[in-house]
Every structure is written in structure tokens, then in C-alpha cells.
Amino acid sequence: MNNVALKANSGNKIANRKVVSDTLLGLANVNKDILVLTSDSRGSASMVPFAEELPDQLVEVGIAEQNLVGIAAGLAASGKKPFVASPACFLSMRSIEQIKVDVAYSRTNVKLIGISGGVSYGALGMSHHSVQDLAVTRAIPGLHVMMPADRHETKKMIEALIDYDTPVYLRIGRNPVEDSYLNDDYHFEIGKAVTMKEGNDITIIATGETVRVALDTAEALQNDGVSCRVLNMHTIKPLDEAAIIKAAKETGRIITMEEHSIYGGLGAAVSEVVSQNQPVPMKIIGIPDEPAITGKTPEVFNHYGISAANVSRIAKQMIGN
Amino acid sequence: MVDDLFLKRKAAQIRKDLIKMIYEAGTGHTGSSLSNTDILTALYYGVMNVDPKNPNWEDRDRYVQSKGHAVESYWAVLADKGFFPKDELSTFSQFNSRLIGHPNNKVPGVEMNTGALGHGLSISVGMALAAKMDNKAYRVYTLMGDGEQAEGSVWEAAMSASQYKLDNLIGIIDRNRLQITGSTSDVMSNEPLDEKWRSFGWEVVEVDGNDVVELVNTFKKAPYASGKPTLVLANTVKGKGVSLAENVAGWHHKVPSQEEYEQAMGELTKQLEVLQ
Ligand SMILES: Cc1ncc(C[n+]2csc(CCOP(=O)(O)OP(=O)(O)O)c2C)c(N)n1
Ligand SMILES: [Mg+2]
């Protein structure tokens, strides 16, 4: 397991949205039931090539996110495999009742791809940030929630979703992300955390684009003689409770990292498991309870301490050295 | 009375200011902002009662920018009016700036935070309703996009405005017939817009939305019928004033290259020179 993680600097220039689009295009060429739905969002979703190659499999609804999810639910109820691609901020907030009632409650197999998620819209501000989406979606029964770390995981996730019969909310960012995985030669399973790095002194549990930051933190700690485990929790729901309990038992301390509010997301989900099964000291790293500061993703991350420098300092404090 | 030449010069100057902001920041909604520059100029220099020294004056007219993404035109106008120092425009979209990529009411002069389309009209119905309750004479203006008309909430708000007889409310549609993906009639056709709004109980007036003088006159004549809200259907050109961006969907949020920037500024400077 130790050898799945890449050290750093892959130089990747491909954003996960492009990977989603390329993967879906390949699969939809074969399976004509696969549809993509957009809400004046095909450009942001990198779906223009899909629209050009398979125009009959792309449904455009205009700037109407509630209608978007309602139509997807109706299509799914009629045997189609709809993938909705719309900015995470609008999809997870504007359409949330359609997601709760028409998708999750009615058990229609809709895959909801939230694009440009987290703070990746940068200076566009809080209307365009989605740092409450994990909190709301994971509280909806019958909806699964996922967030890939890099392009390799994004591809595996989309492929796994084609025949996965539970509705899913999957969030990706807007910008290219550095790789976390060496390559795609590893076992991916929905609901099973990936141990990116073994360790005994402390565990960092991260999701999405913060997995890369967690790996960098573990490397910094290694240089200081601290053995840090890194778990990639790509599936927020259903949560891999066994991996969390094991980490709590074996390493005694847990830090979580996420591009999400410190309320209700990965940190909350992990602490629900830890506090009820194997209580150990924890620290939740994420976006505090305020409209995020104006800036690009790295500036925002640094400002809020979502960085190797800050998290390794916190880890050492928790360990007591 | 403001004279026509002043208004036209103002609009050209605002266009220069916003192009500079977008170019320097490396981000912004070029086509969208140029599209509604004349509408904003008409409102702020020829129509609305506002006081930059007292931005929260309780009798001020209200403006809610429902198409929040065209914020560059808005920042340029507010700075020029003196709501905040003009040199602050250079912080647009930079780290820790309050001049973000959408209206932000931490900035004096901005009533409401917008950016998610389809919210502005409902908010404005609330403001106009409060004016009626409090017997206040202020008016409420809201600027929407034509692509934005696809949001169901626009029509919920439209219905409530006529129900409450809000003749102090003026809705404006920047009808440039484009949105991000392409032409609005291809993406999600909303025509006939005039008949739709009329059937929702509004008085509809159609104008050249890039003619700042016609716009001022149109706004001043409102309301057109007692007890009815007014919808100004403003026919515009997206990217207006900068030839390479005019009527091109791709310029919705494209940032000019150095060469394009120089061309755009050259054209706008010429437009200003002609207006002597
Ligand atoms: C609820 C919501 N959905 C999607 C967007 C993304 N978005 C920003 S501008 C835009 C197109 C707007 O087109 P239009 O209303 O015609 O405005 P224009 O720029 O042409 O004036 C879209 C889809 C948004 N800001 N809010
Ligand atoms: Mg438009």
C-alpha cells in the first residue's frame, strides 16, 4: 500500500473535470443510456467535446438548476443513466430539495457531479464557493458522497459509478491538481479508504484535493522523525468506519483535512465515529465559519492553515514534541 | 438635468475603467459588463437618488444587481460616483480584496450580495413592498440577464410583484440574446419575453439598452400604469463598445490579451474623443 502515493510535483496540468468528461465520453459512446445534463455549464464542466460528439446524449436545460435535477430524476426513473454536471455551489444548494426528494427519497439513480467545487472559483466569492455541500448531502439518506483526490482516482471513480445503483453526489475542483497517486495501478473500491502511507504516531485523514497536502505534511513529518499515516477518504458516505477505528487504535491521534467548512464535513463524520468507538484527540482542518477570504485556492489554503507547514506543526504539538 | 453628452462620455469612460480592471486582474466578465454599462450609467447618473456620502440614507433608491457576474461595470460606476476611492479598483479580485467577482455589500453602495442568478427580483419585491408599507417614495431597480430568465424563481418573483401592485419596482432585462454556452434561443428559448411579462401583470417597455439617453427617459417615465410594476426590456449588444467582443458568446468571461487590450482601449478612447 505504501507505494501508491507519489512524492510530489507530478506537473499535472489536467483538471479533474476534464477527466470526468473524457471518461464519460468513452463510456457513453458504448452505452447509449448514459446522458449528460448541463445548465449553461458545459464549458465549465469541460463537456463541450461531449456535446459535439454525442449531441443526442446531452440534455441542456439552461440556467435552471432545480429543473436540471428534476429532469434527471425523471430520466433515471425511465431507464436512463443521467450524469448531471453543474457547479457544485448551485447543484448542492439550489437543487437540494430535488436531490433529497426526487433523487434520494424516490431512489432514482442520478449521478450528480458538482464541478468547480470548494473554493476553486476563488475571487468569485461565497455565492460560488461550495463548502457546505458535504454537510448537506451526507445528511440525506440514500445518497452517497464522494470526492476524488486526483486524475487517476477521478477516472476510477467515474468508471465505478456507471454500474453503481445508488445515487451519488461527487464533487471535483476547477483547476488542475497535482497527482497524489503514482499511477492508476491500485485497487479502488467505493467506500474503502486508501492508505496512502503507513504510520504509527498519528493519522491524517483527508479527502479530495487536500490529500496532496496531507501527503506533503506526512513527508515533512517523516523528516522530523514522526511516522504519519495518511488515509484518503475518497468516499465520505458510506464512510469507512473500520479504517478510522483502526487508525485511532493504532496511532492514537487523528487530524482531518478538507476543502469544506469545519462544520459537518469530513472532520465531523470522522469525529462521529471516533467519539463513539475509540475516542482519541482530534483536530479538524478546513475552512472556518466565515465567507472565505478573497484569493486563489493556494492563497486561501495557506491563509486557513491547510498547508504542510501548519499541519505538521499541529501534528507535532499533538504528539508532544 | 444632466446633459446627453455627459452621459455618453460617462459610459465610454466606465467602459475604459472596467476593461483596465479586468485586464490587470486577469479575470472578469468582459462581455457581460460592457453589455449593461449604459444601463448602469443611466441609473446612477441620470435617474437614481443616491448619496455616496451617506450610502445608507433611508430614502435612497435601491439597486439590486441580479446578474451579479457583471460586477466590473458596477465597481467602476460606484468608484466613479465616490462610494469608495477609485484607486481601490486595482485590488479587484486580488488576495483579501473586498472588490470580489460579484457584488459584495461590505462595499458602500451595494445593497445585497448577489452572484447566484435568479435572486435579485425576489429581494427587490421585498424592498418595494417595504416601501409601500412604510409610505416611502423610493424606487427599486433590478438588473437581470436574459439567460437568467430560465430560473423559475424569476417568475415566482414576477407574480408576487403584480400581486402586491408594486409600481415602485422597475425590473430591467439586459437582453443581449447570449449566455455562456451561446445564443439564448439555442440554450433555452425564453421568447416572447414581452408577452410573458405582460401576462404576469407587468407593464413592458422596450428600449435600445445601449442608448443611455433613451434609457434615462424611459426610467423617468415609470410607472407606466398605476399599481403595476415596470419591466424595461433593454435590447443590448453583449460586449458593446469593443468591436472584437461584440456579439461573441466567448467573451462572456474572456480576459483580453495585451494586444486585445490595446485595441479595446484604442477604440474606447476614440469614442470618447468623438463625444466632445
Ligand atoms: C444560479 C446560477 N447558475 C449559474 C450561474 C453561472 N452563470 C454566471 S453568468 C451565466 C450566464 C448568464 O447569462 P445572462 O443571464 O444572459 O447574462 P449576460 O451575461 O448575458 O448579461 C451563468 C450561467 C450563476 N451565476 N448562478
Ligand atoms: Mg445574456
Coordinates of C-alpha atoms in Angstrom, one line a residue, chain B residues 44-138:
Chain B
Y44 CA -26.5 56.2 -11.5
Y45 CA -26.0 59.4 -13.4
G46 CA -29.5 60.2 -14.7
V47 CA -32.1 58.5 -12.6
M48 CA -31.5 57.2 -9.1
N49 CA -31.4 59.2 -5.9
V50 CA -28.4 58.1 -4.0
D51 CA -25.8 59.8 -1.8
P52 CA -22.3 58.5 -1.9
K53 CA -21.5 60.3 1.3
N54 CA -24.4 58.7 3.0
P55 CA -24.8 55.4 1.3
N56 CA -27.4 54.1 3.8
W57 CA -29.6 57.1 3.6
E58 CA -33.1 55.6 4.2
D59 CA -34.9 57.3 1.4
R60 CA -32.3 56.3 -1.3
D61 CA -33.4 54.5 -4.4
R62 CA -32.3 50.9 -4.3
Y63 CA -30.4 49.0 -7.0
V64 CA -30.0 45.2 -6.9
Q65 CA -27.8 43.6 -9.5
S66 CA -29.3 40.2 -10.1
K67 CA -26.9 39.4 -12.9
G68 CA -24.1 39.8 -10.3
H69 CA -21.4 38.5 -12.5
A70 CA -21.2 41.8 -14.5
V71 CA -19.7 43.3 -11.4
E72 CA -16.8 45.2 -13.1
S73 CA -19.2 47.7 -14.6
Y74 CA -20.8 48.1 -11.1
W75 CA -17.4 48.6 -9.3
A76 CA -16.4 51.1 -11.9
V77 CA -19.6 53.1 -11.5
L78 CA -19.6 53.1 -7.7
A79 CA -15.9 54.2 -7.6
D80 CA -16.6 57.0 -10.1
K81 CA -19.6 58.1 -8.0
G82 CA -17.4 58.3 -5.0
F83 CA -18.7 55.4 -2.9
F84 CA -15.1 54.3 -2.4
P85 CA -11.7 55.5 -3.7
K86 CA -11.1 55.0 -7.4
D87 CA -7.6 53.6 -6.9
E88 CA -9.1 50.7 -5.0
L89 CA -10.2 49.3 -8.4
S90 CA -6.7 48.0 -8.8
T91 CA -7.4 45.5 -6.0
F92 CA -10.2 43.8 -7.9
S93 CA -10.1 40.1 -7.3
Q94 CA -6.8 40.2 -5.5
F95 CA -6.0 38.5 -2.3
N96 CA -8.1 39.8 0.6
S97 CA -9.8 42.5 -1.5
R98 CA -13.5 43.4 -0.8
L99 CA -13.9 44.0 -4.5
I100 CA -14.6 40.4 -5.4
G101 CA -16.0 39.0 -8.6
H102 CA -19.6 39.6 -7.6
P103 CA -21.4 42.4 -5.7
N104 CA -20.4 42.5 -2.0
N105 CA -22.3 44.6 0.5
K106 CA -19.2 45.2 2.6
V107 CA -18.6 47.8 -0.1
P108 CA -20.5 51.1 0.4
G109 CA -23.3 51.5 -2.1
V110 CA -24.0 47.8 -2.6
E111 CA -27.4 46.7 -1.2
M112 CA -27.2 43.0 -1.5
N113 CA -24.7 40.2 -2.2
T114 CA -25.6 38.5 -5.5
G115 CA -23.9 36.1 -7.9
A116 CA -26.3 33.2 -7.8
L117 CA -28.7 34.1 -10.6
G118 CA -32.5 34.3 -10.1
H119 CA -32.4 36.0 -6.6
G120 CA -32.4 39.7 -7.3
L121 CA -36.0 40.2 -8.3
S122 CA -37.4 38.5 -5.2
I123 CA -35.2 40.6 -3.0
S124 CA -36.4 43.7 -4.8
V125 CA -40.0 42.7 -4.3
G126 CA -39.3 42.7 -0.6
M127 CA -37.7 46.1 -0.7
A128 CA -40.5 47.6 -2.8
L129 CA -43.1 46.0 -0.5
A130 CA -41.4 47.6 2.5
A131 CA -41.5 51.0 0.8
K132 CA -45.3 50.6 0.4
M133 CA -45.7 49.5 4.0
D134 CA -43.7 52.5 5.2
N135 CA -45.1 55.0 2.8
K136 CA -41.7 55.7 1.3
A137 CA -41.2 57.2 -2.1
Y138 CA -38.0 55.3 -3.0

